[in-house]
Tab-separated table of C-alpha atoms in Angstrom:
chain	number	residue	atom	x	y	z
A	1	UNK	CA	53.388	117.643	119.933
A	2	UNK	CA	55.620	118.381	116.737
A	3	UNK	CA	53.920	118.495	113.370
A	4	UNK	CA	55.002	119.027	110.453
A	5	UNK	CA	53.533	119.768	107.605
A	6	UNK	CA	54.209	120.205	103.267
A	7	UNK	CA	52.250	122.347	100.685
A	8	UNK	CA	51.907	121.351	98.466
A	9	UNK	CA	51.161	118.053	98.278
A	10	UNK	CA	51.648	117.784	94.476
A	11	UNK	CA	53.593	119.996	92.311
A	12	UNK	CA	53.373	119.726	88.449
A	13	UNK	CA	56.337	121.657	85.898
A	14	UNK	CA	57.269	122.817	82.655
A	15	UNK	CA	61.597	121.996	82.634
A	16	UNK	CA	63.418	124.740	83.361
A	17	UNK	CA	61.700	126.513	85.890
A	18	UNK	CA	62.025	127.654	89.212
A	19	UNK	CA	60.536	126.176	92.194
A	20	UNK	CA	59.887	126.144	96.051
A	21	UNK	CA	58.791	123.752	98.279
A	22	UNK	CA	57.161	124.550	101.576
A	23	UNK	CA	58.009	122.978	104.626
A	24	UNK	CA	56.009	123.699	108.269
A	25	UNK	CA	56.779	122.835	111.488
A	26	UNK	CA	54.554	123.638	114.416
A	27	UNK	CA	57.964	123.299	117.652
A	28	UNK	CA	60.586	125.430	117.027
A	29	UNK	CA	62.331	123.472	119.290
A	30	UNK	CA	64.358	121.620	116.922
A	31	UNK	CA	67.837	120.084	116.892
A	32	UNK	CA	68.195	120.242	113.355
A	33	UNK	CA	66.238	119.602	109.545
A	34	UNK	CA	66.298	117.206	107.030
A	35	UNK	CA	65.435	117.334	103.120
A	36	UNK	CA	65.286	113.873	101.378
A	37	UNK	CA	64.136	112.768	98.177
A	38	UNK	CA	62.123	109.313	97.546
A	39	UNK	CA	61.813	108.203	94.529
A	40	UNK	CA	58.542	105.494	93.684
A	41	UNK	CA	58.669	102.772	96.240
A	42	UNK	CA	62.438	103.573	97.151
A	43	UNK	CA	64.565	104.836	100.291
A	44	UNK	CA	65.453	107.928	101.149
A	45	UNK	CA	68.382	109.731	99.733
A	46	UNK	CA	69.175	113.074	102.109
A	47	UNK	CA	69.390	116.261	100.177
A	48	UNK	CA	70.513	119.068	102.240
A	49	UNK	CA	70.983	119.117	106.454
A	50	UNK	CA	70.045	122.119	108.163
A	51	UNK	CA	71.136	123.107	111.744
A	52	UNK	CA	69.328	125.183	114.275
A	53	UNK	CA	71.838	127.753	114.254
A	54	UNK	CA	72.185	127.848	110.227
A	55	UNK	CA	69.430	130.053	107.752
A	56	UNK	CA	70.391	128.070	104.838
A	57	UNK	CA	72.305	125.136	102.932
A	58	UNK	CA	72.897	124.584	99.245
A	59	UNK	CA	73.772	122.184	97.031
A	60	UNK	CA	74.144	122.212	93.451
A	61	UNK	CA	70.828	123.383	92.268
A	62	UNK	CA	69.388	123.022	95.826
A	63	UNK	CA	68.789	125.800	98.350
A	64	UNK	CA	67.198	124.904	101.631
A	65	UNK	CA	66.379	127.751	103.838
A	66	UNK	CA	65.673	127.726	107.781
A	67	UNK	CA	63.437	130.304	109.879
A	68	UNK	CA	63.343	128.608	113.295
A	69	UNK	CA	61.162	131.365	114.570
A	70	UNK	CA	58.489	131.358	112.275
A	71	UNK	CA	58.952	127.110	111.549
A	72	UNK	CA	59.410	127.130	108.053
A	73	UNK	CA	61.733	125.900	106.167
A	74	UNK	CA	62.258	125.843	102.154
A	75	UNK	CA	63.761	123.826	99.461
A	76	UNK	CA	64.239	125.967	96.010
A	77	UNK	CA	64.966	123.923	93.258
A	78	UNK	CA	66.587	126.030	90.686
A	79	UNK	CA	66.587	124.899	86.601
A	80	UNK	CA	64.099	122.014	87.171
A	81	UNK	CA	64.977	118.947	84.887
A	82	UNK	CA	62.633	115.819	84.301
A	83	UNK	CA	65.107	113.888	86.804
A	84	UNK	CA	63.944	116.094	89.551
A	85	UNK	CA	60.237	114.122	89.582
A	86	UNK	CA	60.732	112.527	92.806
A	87	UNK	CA	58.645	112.691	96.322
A	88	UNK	CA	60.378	115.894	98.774
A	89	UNK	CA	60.097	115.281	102.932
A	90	UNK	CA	61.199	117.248	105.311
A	91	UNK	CA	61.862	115.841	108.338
A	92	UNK	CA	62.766	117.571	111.903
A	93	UNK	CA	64.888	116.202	114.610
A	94	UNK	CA	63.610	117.813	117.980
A	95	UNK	CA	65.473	119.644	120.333
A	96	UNK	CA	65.699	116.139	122.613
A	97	UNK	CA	67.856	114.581	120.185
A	98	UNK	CA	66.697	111.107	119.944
A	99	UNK	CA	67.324	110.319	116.893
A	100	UNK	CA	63.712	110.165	115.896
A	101	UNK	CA	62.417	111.984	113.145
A	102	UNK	CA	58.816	114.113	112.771
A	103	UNK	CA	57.936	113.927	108.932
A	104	UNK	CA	55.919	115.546	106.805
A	105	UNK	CA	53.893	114.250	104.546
A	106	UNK	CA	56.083	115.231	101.390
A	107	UNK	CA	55.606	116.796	98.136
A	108	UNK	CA	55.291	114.924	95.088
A	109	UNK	CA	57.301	117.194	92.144
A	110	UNK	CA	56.607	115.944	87.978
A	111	UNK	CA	58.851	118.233	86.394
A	112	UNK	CA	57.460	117.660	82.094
A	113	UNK	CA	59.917	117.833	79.338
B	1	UNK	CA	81.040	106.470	104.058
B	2	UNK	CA	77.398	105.906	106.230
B	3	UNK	CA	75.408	102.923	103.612
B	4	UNK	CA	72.728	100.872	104.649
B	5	UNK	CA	72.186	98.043	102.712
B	6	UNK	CA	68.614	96.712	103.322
B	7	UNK	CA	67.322	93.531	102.232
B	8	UNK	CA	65.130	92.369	100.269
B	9	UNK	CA	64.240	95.102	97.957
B	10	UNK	CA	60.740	93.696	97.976
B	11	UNK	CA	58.728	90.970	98.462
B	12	UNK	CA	54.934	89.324	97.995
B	13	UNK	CA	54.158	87.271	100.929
B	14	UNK	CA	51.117	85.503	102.025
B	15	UNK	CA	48.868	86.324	104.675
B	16	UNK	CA	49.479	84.538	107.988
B	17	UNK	CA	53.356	84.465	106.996
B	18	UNK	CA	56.142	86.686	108.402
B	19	UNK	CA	59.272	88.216	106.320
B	20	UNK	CA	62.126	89.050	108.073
B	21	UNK	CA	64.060	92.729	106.694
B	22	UNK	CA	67.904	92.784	107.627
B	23	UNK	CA	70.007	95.866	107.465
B	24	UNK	CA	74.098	96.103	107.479
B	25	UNK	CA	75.532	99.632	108.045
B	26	UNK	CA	79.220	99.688	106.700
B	27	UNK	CA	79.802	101.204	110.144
B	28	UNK	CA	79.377	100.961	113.220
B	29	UNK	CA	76.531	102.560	114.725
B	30	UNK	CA	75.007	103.862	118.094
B	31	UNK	CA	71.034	103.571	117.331
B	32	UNK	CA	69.308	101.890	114.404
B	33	UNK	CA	65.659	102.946	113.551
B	34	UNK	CA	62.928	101.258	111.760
B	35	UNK	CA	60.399	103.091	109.696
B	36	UNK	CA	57.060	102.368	108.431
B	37	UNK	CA	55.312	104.435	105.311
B	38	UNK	CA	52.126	103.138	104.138
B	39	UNK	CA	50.777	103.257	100.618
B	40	UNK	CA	50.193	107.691	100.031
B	41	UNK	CA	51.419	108.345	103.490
B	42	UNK	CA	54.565	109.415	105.182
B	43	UNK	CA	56.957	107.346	107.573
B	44	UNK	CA	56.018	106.582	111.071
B	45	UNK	CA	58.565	105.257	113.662
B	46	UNK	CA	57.899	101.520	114.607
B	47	UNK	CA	60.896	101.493	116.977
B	48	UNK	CA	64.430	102.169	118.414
B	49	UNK	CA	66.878	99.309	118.079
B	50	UNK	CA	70.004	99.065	120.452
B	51	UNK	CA	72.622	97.433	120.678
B	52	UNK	CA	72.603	95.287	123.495
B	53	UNK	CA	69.075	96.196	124.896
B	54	UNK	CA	65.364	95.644	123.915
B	55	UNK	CA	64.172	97.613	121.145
B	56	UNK	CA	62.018	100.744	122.251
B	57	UNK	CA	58.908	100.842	120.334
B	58	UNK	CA	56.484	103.544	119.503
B	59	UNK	CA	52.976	103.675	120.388
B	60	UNK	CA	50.429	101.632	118.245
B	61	UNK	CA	53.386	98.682	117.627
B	62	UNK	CA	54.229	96.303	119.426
B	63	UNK	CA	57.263	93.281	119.754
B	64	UNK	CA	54.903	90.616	119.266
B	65	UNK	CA	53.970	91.973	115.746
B	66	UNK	CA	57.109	93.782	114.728
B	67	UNK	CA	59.955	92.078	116.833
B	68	UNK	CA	63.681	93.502	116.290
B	69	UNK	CA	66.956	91.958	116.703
B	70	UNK	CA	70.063	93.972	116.973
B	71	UNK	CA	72.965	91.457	117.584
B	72	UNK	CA	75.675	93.984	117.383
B	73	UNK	CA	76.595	97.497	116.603
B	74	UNK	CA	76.330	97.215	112.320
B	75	UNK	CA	73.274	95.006	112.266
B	76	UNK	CA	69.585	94.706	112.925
B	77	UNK	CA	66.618	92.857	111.574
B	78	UNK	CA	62.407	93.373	111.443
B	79	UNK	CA	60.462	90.565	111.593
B	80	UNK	CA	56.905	91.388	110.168
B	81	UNK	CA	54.639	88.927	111.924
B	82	UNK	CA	51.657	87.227	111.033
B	83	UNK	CA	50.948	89.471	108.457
B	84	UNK	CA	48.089	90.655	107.216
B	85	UNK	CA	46.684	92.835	103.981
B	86	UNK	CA	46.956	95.780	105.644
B	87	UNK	CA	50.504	95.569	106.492
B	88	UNK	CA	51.562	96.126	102.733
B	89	UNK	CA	54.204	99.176	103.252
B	90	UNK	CA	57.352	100.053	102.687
B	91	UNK	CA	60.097	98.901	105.605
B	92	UNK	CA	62.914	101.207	105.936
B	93	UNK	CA	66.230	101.484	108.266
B	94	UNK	CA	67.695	104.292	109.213
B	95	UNK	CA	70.712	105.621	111.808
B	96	UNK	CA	72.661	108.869	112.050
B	97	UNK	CA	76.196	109.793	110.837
B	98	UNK	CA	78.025	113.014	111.959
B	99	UNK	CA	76.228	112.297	115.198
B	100	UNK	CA	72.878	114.106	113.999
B	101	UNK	CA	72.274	113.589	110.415
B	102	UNK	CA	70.104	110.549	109.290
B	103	UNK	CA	70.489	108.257	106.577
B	104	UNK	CA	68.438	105.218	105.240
B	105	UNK	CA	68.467	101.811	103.683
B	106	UNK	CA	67.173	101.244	100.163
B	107	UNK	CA	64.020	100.373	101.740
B	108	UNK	CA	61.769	97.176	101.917
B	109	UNK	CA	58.457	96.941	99.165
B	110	UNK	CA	56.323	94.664	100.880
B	111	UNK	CA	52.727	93.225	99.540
B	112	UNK	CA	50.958	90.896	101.237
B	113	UNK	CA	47.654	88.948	99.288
C-alpha cells in the first residue's frame, strides 16, 4: 500500500532564505507527482507536476525534484517571502492511473518578515 | 483553462441536517473526485463520480451518508447526510486536465454544532 509521507510537519523562517521540503513515498510505482499549496481552510492550488520519467520541474522560485528510485521527491523554495506561509502536499498518482491521489500529510511553512 | 468552481465556500449547519456541495468544471470532464480533509489532517478520497454510472466509493464511506450525483460531464454534487459533529471538514472537488494532472475546487468549510 502507497504511503506517503512529509518532514517536516512544520517549518518556521526568517524572509529571504532558502528552503526544502521533503516529500516520501514508500511505491515507486508511480504515474506521476503533485506539489500543491493550501492556504487556511482553502483548496488546493497545484504548484509544480512531476512525471515518472522527469528528475525535476521549476517554476519561478520553485524547484521540485524527483528520485523515483529512492521515493523522494523535493520542493526548494528559493528567496522565501511572507506570502509563501501556506500548507505544502505532495501528492502521488500510482502507476494504475486512476485518478486517485495518495497524500501526504503536508508541511505547514511561516516564512517571518 | 481547467476551474472548478465549488459551492458554498462554507457553511454552519445543524446536526441531523444535510448540505449539499455542487461543483461546475468550465470543461468537460472524464472523472470527478471528492475529497475529504479533516481538521490537522490530510485529504482522504470519499469517492469516484462518473458520468453516467454510480459513484465508486472508498472504503469507510458509504452512499447513504455521502451520496453523489453526476448528471453530466461538467457537474457533480455531495450531499453530506445526517450530519453529525464529527463531520466538520473541509469538502473538496477535484478532476484531471492534460489527462494526468489534478486540479481542485475552492473547497467546502463545513461546521456542524
Amino acid at each position: 500500500k502507497q504511503e506517503v509521507t512529509q518532514i517536516p510537519a512544520a517549518l518556521s523562517v526568517p524572509e529571504g532564505e532558502n528552503l526544502v521540503l521533503n516529500c516520501s513515498f514508500t511505491d515507486s510505482a508511480i504515474y506521476n507527482l503533485q506539489w500543491f499549496r493550501q492556504d487556511p481552510g482553502k483548496g488546493l492550488t497545484s504548484l509544480l507536476l512531476i512525471q515518472s520519467s522527469q528528475r525535476e520541474q521549476t517554476s519561478g522560485r520553485l524547484n521540485a525534484s524527483l528520485d523515483k528510485s529512492s521515493g523522494r521527491s523535493t520542493l526548494y523554495i528559493a528567496a522565501s517571502q511572507p506570502g509563501d506561509s501556506a500548507t505544502y502536499l505532495c501528492a502521488v498518482l500510482p502507476s494504475s492511473n486512476t485518478g486517485k491521489l495518495i497524500f501526504g500529510q503536508g508541511t505547514t511553512l511561516q516564512v517571518k518578515p | 483553462s481547467a476551474v472548478i468552481s465549488q459551492k458554498p465556500s462554507r457553511d454552519i449547519c445543524q446536526r441531523g441536517t444535510s448540505l449539499t456541495i455542487q461543483c461546475q468544471v468550465d470543461s468537460q470532464v472524464t472523472m470527478m473526485f471528492w475529497y475529504r480533509q479533516q481538521p490537522g489532517q490530510s485529504l482522504t478520497l470519499i469517492a469516484t463520480a462518473n458520468q453516467g454510472s454510480e459513484a465508486t466509493y472508498e472504503s469507510g464511506f458509504v452512499i447513504d451518508k455521502f451520496p453523489i450525483s453526476r448528471p453530466n460531464l461538467t457537474f457533480s454534487t455531495l450531499t453530506v447526510s445526517n450530519m453529525s459533529p464529527e463531520d466538520s471538514s473541509i469538502y473538496l472537488c477535484s478532476s484531471l486536465k492534460g489527462p494526468t494532472e489534478a486540479f481542485f475546487g475552492q473547497g467546502t468549510r463545513l461546521t456542524v454544532v
